[in-house]
Amino acid sequence: MAKPTGFLEFTRELPYRRPPQERLNDYNEFVDRYTPEKLNEQAARCMDCGIPFCHHGCPVGNIIPEFNDAVYRKSWKEAYDILISTNNFPEFTGRICPAPCETSCVLGINQPAITIEEIEKHIIEIAFDNGFVQPKIPNVRTGKKIAIVGSGPAGLAAAAQLNYAGHSVTVFERDDEPGGLLRYGIPDFKLEKWVVERRIKLMEEEGVVFRCNANVGLDISVNDLLREYHTIVLATGSTIPRDLNIPGRDLNGVYFAMDFLKQQNKRISNKAVQGDDIFATDKNIIVIGGGDTGSDCVGTSNRHKALSVTQFELLPKPPENRTSYMPWPTYPMVLKTTSSHEEGVKRHWAIATKEFIGDEDGNLKALRIVDLEWKFAHDGKPAKFEEVAGSETEIPCELALLAMGFIHPQHEGLLEQLEIELDERGNVRASEKNYHTNISKIFAAGDIRRGQSLVVWAISEGRECARKVDEYLIGHSLLEAKDQNILHKI
Amino acid sequence: MANKGLYNSKFEHDACGIGFVANIKSNKSHQIVSDALTILENMEHRGACGCENNTGDGAGILIQTPHEFFFDECIKHGIHLPPYTKYGVGVLFFPKDIRLREECRDIFNRTAETLGLEIMGYRRVPVNTDGIGPTALSVEPEIEQVFIACPDHINNPDDFERKLFVLKNYATHTIQSTVRKDAIGFYVASLSYKIVIYKGQLTSMQLRNYFPDLSNKKIVSAFGLIHSRFATNTFPSWKLAQPFRYIAHNGEINTLQGNLNWLRTSEKGFISQFFTKEEMDMLLPVVDESQSDSACLDNMIELLTLCGRSIPHVMMMLIPEAWDENEHMDPAKKAFYEFHASFMEPWDGPASISFTDGKLIGATLDRNGLRPSRYCITTDDRVIMASETGVLPVDPKLVKEKGRLQPGKMFVVDLEEGRIISDEEIKSKICTQKPYSEWLNKYKIRLEELPEPRVMFTHLEHQQVFKYQKAFGYTTEDLDVLIAPMALHGKEPTGSMGSDVPLAVLSDEPQHLSSYFKQLFAQVTNPPIDPIREKLVMSLATFVGNNGSLLEEDPLSCHCVALRHPVLSNHDLEKIRSIDTGIFQAKTLQTYFIADGKPGSLQRGIERLCRYAVDAVMDGFEVLILSDRAIDSEHAAIPSLLATSAVHHHLIKKGLRGQVGLVIEAGDVWEVHHFACLIGFGATAINPYLALSTIRDMKISGRLETDLDANHLKKNYVKAVNDGLLKVFSKMGISTLQSYQGAQIFEIIGINKQVIDKYFVGATSRIEGMGLDEIANETLIKHFFSFSKKNIPIERLTVGGLYQWKRKGEFHLFNPQTIHLLQHSTRMNDYSVFKKYTKLVNDQQEKAATLRSLFQFKNKRPSISIDEVEPAENIYKRFATGAMSFGSISWEAHTTLAIAMNRLGGKSNTGEGGEDEIRYKKLPNGDSMRSAIKQVASARFGVTSEYLTEADELQIKMAQGAKPGEGGQLPGHKVDDWIGRVRHATSGVGLISPPPHHDIYSIEDLAQLIFDLKNANRDARINVKLVSKAGVGTIAAGVAKAKADVILISGHDGGTGASPMSSIKHAGLPWELGLAETHQTLVKNKLRSRVIVQTDGQLKTGRDIAVATLLGAEEWGVATAALIVEGCIMMRKCHLNTCPVGVATQNPELRKRFTGDADHVVNLFKFLTQELREIMAELGFKTINEMVGQVDYLERRENITNPKYLKLDLSPILYKEPASKFTGLFKSEEQDHGLTDVLDWKLLKAAEPALEKKEKVRQSFKIQNTDRTTGTILSNEISKKYNAKGLPDCTIHFKFTGTAGQSFAAFNTKGVTMELEGDANDYFGKGLSGAKLIVYPSKHAGFVPEENIIIGNVAFYGATSGEAFIRGKAGERFCVRNSGANVVVEGVGDHGCEYMTGGTAIILGETGRNFAAGMSGGIAYVYDVQHNFDSLCNKEMVDLDLIDEEDENLLHNMIDKHYQFTNSTVAKFILNDFENQLKNFVKVFPKDYKRILTEKKKVVKVK
């Protein structure tokens, strides 16, 4: 630790962000870089804790104190080496991660946490600027062929790692570009698509083969895959959205969030949009669901110049600060105001939608809603609700976006053909210890196995799964694993 | 002794009182013998007795052969003795069993016959067994004297003496290998024509009566040499009593194992002109290794003396002065020492030795001078030398001189010449008998003078460095946490908060071999040394090459390369590799094995290496370089420690080790501990090429932020290693690298017996573990990581995770999950969450961190209901929190713990920082911030009479888990006004805690301190804190005999204090081992019922406490867990003052962030107790007492699958020492502290009016050396009544006449004046708390007071206030750690005013060396008439200033008082010529102190 007293001298500062009024006019990212001095100060705040809770809180196990120190010393290559030893895609997580590391930062006990996510982004972008990020092409190929189905963060991470181990990796993607939700789920204003493309290009140079528009189970037979490849990694994500089956669900103007968001991403990339155009322009928008996807819908709707944007959440309004039920270093369910919220939204909590009300043309015109009263369990979590009598009202709405999460992977097609074993939640059954499904050649990683989760978890799963695949194929592995010394099992 | 438990007889220690009385003119008399016995009897308190009061540890006397007496006696047996010198007398211990006895006698007789010696007859020595304890009697030998005629053909009595030596050794060897051994055995106490020894397992008081001979008037001698033993064991053994044939030894040989190894290696080549080849063979082995260290030393002296060197010469060889780097030493003497050092390593350890060859008698002190030796010379030609003064009453009028032996000095009475020979004279005679200096110039090779090497070393480039780092197991932590700070700052890095990682043998991570080796350290039986402040005694010099011949004076013995320190740069190594003097060359051997992973490959590699080594020695090489540079994908490096030790022991076995130096060129050596292990197992010098290359590489790659160049950084690193090594040696009390070499001062945990017996011969390893193939495997994992055939680009080393928790690193018991759950459960008062926490900690099935995790409870009977278990309230009082000082942790954190413990009825601990008296008052809500346990540590911060009086328990900290054997330092910036006040120090001035207690250099000293503290507070329990290590059980037995009430066994892993990283990781053992050993040993000695045994060290759960109880602890300490409950998140930055949660910081801003709450701490202990009680119910225990030591309720866990754990043999820990039903297994009887007859009861009675009504009292008393700790009970009573204020000045004035015992006026408080006419022993005015002391010699004394020693060593240790006036000189370490007393004295010994932080010392005479070392406060004025003080003062921390006006006044005032009180002639002279004499005064002014005083003055002026 270069500066033992840094945390006493500097406080948390985020880089300059373009103001909402300005950024609403485009779909570009709006967060600037730190000045070199600011970056140095922010890194200097790290206390290099005896127990770095951040490092524990980070799903990929980023060795945060070490890279903070390297950043402080402006040792950029070293910082990059440290970062890349645990995370294949820091340029993604540096932009869109909810940063569980920061909520478990020790400084967070009584001070604002270190800006770990920003520092991560700076390390990788500086590495790109300085040309440290070069394709790493394995010298020797093992002759083992691996198919990875799905090119989201889990599939990409597994592909990158397995390729480093010398295996020949082909990634199958049913869409027209690789990247999964990174490509067509997350809005550009949070993650500009050149960032994804830059990484894909690099992986291609390293030898990973991408086959897009290739829907395994539909366009490509599963059996061909099983015959041709030594191992298959399933990483198709958790794609089936949670629906809201109430009267009026089939009205025009009620859509899943992902349909809305994907269209906008395609538009920006000048790609053809499938199905009806969904626009929020000049409409009253209601986003049902208070999570990150909902937030993305809010941001996109505002850029569409919606008349109004409202967001509903079933659960009660969370507290603004930690309570004794959610002590540091747990991930706290506190009120979160995202950058999209800053851009303008009405937020309602403890509210339930009873009915979509349409006009005579079958177009949505309003929602019937009711207030809820919640009861809390002894652990402080909301447990039960009752409708507040007499609180039912209608609220005008021409576009309702359902952003209530995803329930499990798509079963039809690939999974059904494989007759693969699923768990009770409908995800592919494979343990976090070995990522192995009940079919000997097939592994699973990411949301398909774990259920809907964060990009950083998907990367973690892809990496850990890759090590298990390598061990499966070779007997042992020198791929990094997050909770184990690389020297184990040599 | 074969043993199933952890006790091993080789761990035994002893210490003692020694002395002699001699008539200088060699006039023999019975009075001398009788006087010697009186001396012995007056040192009763320095000896000890075991479980019975009438079984002693041993006492004896050595006298000249009383010819007249024997002649008479023999006539009675029909033997007509020839004249003196023509016959020898042996004192033989025979078995009681008649058959065994006669077998022994037959062999003895036959051996004599073989040697051509005629046995004239035997005399049964009459003994009187009245009052001798049953334990001693159970193994009492049959003592007989044998008379052997000198054959006619031998004219020289010395030749006859040599014959007797052969007879003694050969007969003993033969009998030991032939006759069945019983508990008594056969032993030759003495066999000589000159001397005879009477000794046995007796107390000092019993010796005279046991041997009626000794009272026979015909027993006459010109001297009597006596010894009284205090042993840590109580197993009866008569032959361990001293004196031995040549010496009486008070001390301990720390380096014994190494000394014996070196002796064994040279034994095979022994040649002496005084013995035939055949006789030499009969003599060997010279040393019987099963005996005590002192006995081994005696054997060595016997051999060297009989091979032609004089006994003073031999003493100089074995116990040399500190000569290395001593520029003041006479060149001839220095040459003598240097010459002998090249083939004889010191027998190192604190030692005061009285020696005699029958013709001269003398005494010597080791270089540290840590044992007292006082002498008195009388006008009637007597010399009395003893551990104490006043042991033989002498009419003051007859006293000619009173002195003390100084460190490294010798004192000889030549009875033949009839005079005392001074140290200078005897040494100068010996040093000039051979041209040592010429020999050195001719043959000694100095590294600096060697020619440039043939081939230059080439650097490793980045990729190679990286590859080697991987192959040898470097981690990023090793680079950043260890190597970088060493290179940048030249110092070993510091860490905090102990260690909670698995023992090496339990870890899943591939280990460095040295991680299985734990450094041993000194506690109680010998003192550690301060290698910084007392570096004048330390030496890193080492010699590479042939040791030459030990028995002859051969110039070629010094033909070797002399190194100033053992770390070789690459350039140095190449010089040595290229060396060729014509008769001196080096050979490089590659230390590799085939990396095929097959069983036996490593063994084959080692065997080949050993073979090559032998060949190389046979081929005449003087240096072997073991190198692991030549590794490749197929060949892995043998761990350097294994290679070194294997070669070292193989060469010892072949008798060749002495012929070569072993230089290690190794990649796997980077931290201090690695170097220490290599040296400890035989390496002569080490080239850490990879560590050096790593530094260069880090510099080039910009990883080190510095302007220093690579060479400078490497120099810094070498300096850090060297300083670190000194610290490692000194924590064991060893001063020189030479004696550390091969001394194997380690305990090994987790390596099996086969490996130990073959490659680490003689090392301690008690629970088995890995074999060679497993070691090979751990090496290969790293090797393959480096030489992988895979193509994955790995850019990083592995992360380590030892010093910081890391996901990919080592497992830690305190990790994010456990800390969170512990904090959450105690804050929410939720036991169910706490159980989640304990489950995570207790369940170590997959990853074990502790030995206890390998145990499971064994249900031996039906469970009981938890309601039947004793209530929690009974159990709370058995808990204590750890000793953490106010200063190391914040006021908030410290008082919260105290409040919580007081609410529970448990005990909190002050730590070593004193205690603010505001804590003695209860808070309005009834809470109390007073800590029940008051610690007494080496620095004695704030240890006043009041502080001691306010305690329920007084804890003597002998060592602390995080850094046993080391001192500490509180930097000035942490000493704010508050902490300064509580510690009786000046704010802003740094405070040093010395490594040893300067009043505990041995076990009898500890007994004295316990006695002192018991006097200071009779109601307090005395607790002695020890750290777990091999042999701690034996030490604990000694401590129990020293009358401690509580013994705390601390685990190595606890400890919250700041310590060097290598100490946190590599010193000390887990408490499981230490506790089990302690309990077993105490039960074995029947001492367990006298003491409470307490344990601490990372106790985290109720299960931990249950295991501790079953292993033998009835009380427990919890520190780290309690701190975590207070909010600590294991930042491990305590030493930086930046604790972000306000626990371990004094920064007021950070302290505000403290969120701890006493309620949470209370919850922790409630939960711990609840879990403990659940376990008790399950096992069927109703009370803790019935549970203590019931180790059969534990067993090895069944479901162990990890193959590494399966190799451990836990049975020694789980061994239950058999005990009869009368043997107590927990504390059930009170110690007899011996306070019933102390002088203080009389004082108290006399002081009644003062105590009750503050009336003035004045009275006189007689005093003698057995009156110890005088005035302390009195002061305790004053403090009870009047707190720190005490009584008004001079309310009580007591006068004493005679010789005061140790600790005169210790902790005496305000209002008391103690006047002593006579002299005093050690620890005079210890902890003085306000009293006034006046001492002057007897008014009738014939000597000049200012030239004689009046008070002993370590006077005013830890004094906090008061005044003293001493007419005459004081011994060593005067005013050590004085923080407030103002004293006048007329001369002091070495190390005066060491570590002083306050007060004034006026020295009206000479000082010894190293004055003011570590002195950070207070002022000393030295009357330097000789103008040589400058060279005697250690000026690292002090300035020598001129006297200013303020000083003048102070000096005049104090010297005037001195004159008034003592009638000092020096004072009178100075006062009469004050203006002139002022010029002779030097003011010793600590630099920091001066700075702070100046700043404060400025502040006052501004105001």
CSV table of N, CA and C in Angstrom, one decimal, chain B residues 382-412:
chain,number,residue,atom,x,y,z
B,382,ARG,N,41.1,-14.3,52.7
B,382,ARG,CA,40.0,-15.1,52.2
B,382,ARG,C,39.4,-14.4,50.9
B,383,VAL,N,38.9,-15.2,50.0
B,383,VAL,CA,38.1,-14.7,48.9
B,383,VAL,C,36.8,-15.4,49.0
B,384,ILE,N,35.7,-14.6,48.9
B,384,ILE,CA,34.4,-15.2,48.9
B,384,ILE,C,33.7,-14.7,47.7
B,385,MET,N,33.3,-15.7,46.9
B,385,MET,CA,32.7,-15.4,45.6
B,385,MET,C,31.4,-16.1,45.6
B,386,ALA,N,30.3,-15.4,45.2
B,386,ALA,CA,29.0,-16.1,45.2
B,386,ALA,C,28.0,-15.3,44.3
B,387,SER,N,26.9,-15.9,44.1
B,387,SER,CA,25.9,-15.3,43.3
B,387,SER,C,25.3,-14.1,44.1
B,388,GLU,N,25.5,-14.0,45.4
B,388,GLU,CA,25.0,-12.9,46.1
B,388,GLU,C,26.1,-12.5,47.1
B,389,THR,N,25.9,-11.2,47.5
B,389,THR,CA,26.8,-10.7,48.6
B,389,THR,C,26.2,-11.0,49.9
B,390,GLY,N,27.0,-11.1,50.9
B,390,GLY,CA,26.4,-11.2,52.3
B,390,GLY,C,26.1,-12.7,52.6
B,391,VAL,N,26.5,-13.6,51.8
B,391,VAL,CA,26.1,-15.0,52.0
B,391,VAL,C,27.0,-15.6,53.1
B,392,LEU,N,28.1,-15.0,53.4
B,392,LEU,CA,29.0,-15.4,54.5
B,392,LEU,C,29.2,-14.2,55.4
B,393,PRO,N,28.7,-14.2,56.6
B,393,PRO,CA,28.9,-13.0,57.4
B,393,PRO,C,30.4,-12.8,57.6
B,394,VAL,N,30.8,-11.6,57.3
B,394,VAL,CA,32.3,-11.2,57.5
B,394,VAL,C,32.3,-9.9,58.3
B,395,ASP,N,33.2,-9.9,59.2
B,395,ASP,CA,33.3,-8.7,60.0
B,395,ASP,C,33.7,-7.5,59.1
B,396,PRO,N,32.9,-6.5,59.1
B,396,PRO,CA,33.2,-5.4,58.1
B,396,PRO,C,34.6,-4.9,58.2
B,397,LYS,N,35.2,-4.9,59.4
B,397,LYS,CA,36.6,-4.4,59.6
B,397,LYS,C,37.6,-5.2,58.7
B,398,LEU,N,37.2,-6.5,58.4
B,398,LEU,CA,38.2,-7.3,57.7
B,398,LEU,C,38.1,-7.2,56.2
B,399,VAL,N,37.1,-6.5,55.8
B,399,VAL,CA,36.8,-6.4,54.3
B,399,VAL,C,37.8,-5.5,53.6
B,400,LYS,N,38.5,-6.1,52.6
B,400,LYS,CA,39.5,-5.3,51.9
B,400,LYS,C,38.9,-4.7,50.6
B,401,GLU,N,38.1,-5.6,50.0
B,401,GLU,CA,37.5,-5.2,48.7
B,401,GLU,C,36.2,-5.9,48.5
B,402,LYS,N,35.3,-5.1,47.9
B,402,LYS,CA,34.0,-5.8,47.5
B,402,LYS,C,33.8,-5.5,46.0
B,403,GLY,N,33.7,-6.5,45.3
B,403,GLY,CA,33.5,-6.3,43.8
B,403,GLY,C,32.6,-7.2,43.2
B,404,ARG,N,32.5,-7.1,41.9
B,404,ARG,CA,31.7,-8.0,41.1
B,404,ARG,C,32.4,-8.4,39.9
B,405,LEU,N,32.1,-9.6,39.4
B,405,LEU,CA,32.7,-10.0,38.1
B,405,LEU,C,32.0,-9.3,37.0
B,406,GLN,N,32.8,-8.8,36.1
B,406,GLN,CA,32.2,-8.1,35.0
B,406,GLN,C,32.0,-9.0,33.8
B,407,PRO,N,31.1,-8.6,32.8
B,407,PRO,CA,30.9,-9.5,31.7
B,407,PRO,C,32.1,-9.8,30.9
B,408,GLY,N,32.3,-11.1,30.7
B,408,GLY,CA,33.4,-11.5,29.9
B,408,GLY,C,34.7,-11.6,30.7
B,409,LYS,N,34.7,-11.3,31.9
B,409,LYS,CA,35.9,-11.2,32.7
B,409,LYS,C,36.1,-12.5,33.6
B,410,MET,N,37.4,-12.6,34.0
B,410,MET,CA,37.7,-13.8,34.7
B,410,MET,C,38.4,-13.4,36.0
B,411,PHE,N,38.4,-14.2,37.0
B,411,PHE,CA,39.0,-13.9,38.3
B,411,PHE,C,39.6,-15.2,38.8
B,412,VAL,N,40.9,-15.2,39.0
B,412,VAL,CA,41.5,-16.4,39.3
B,412,VAL,C,42.3,-16.3,40.6
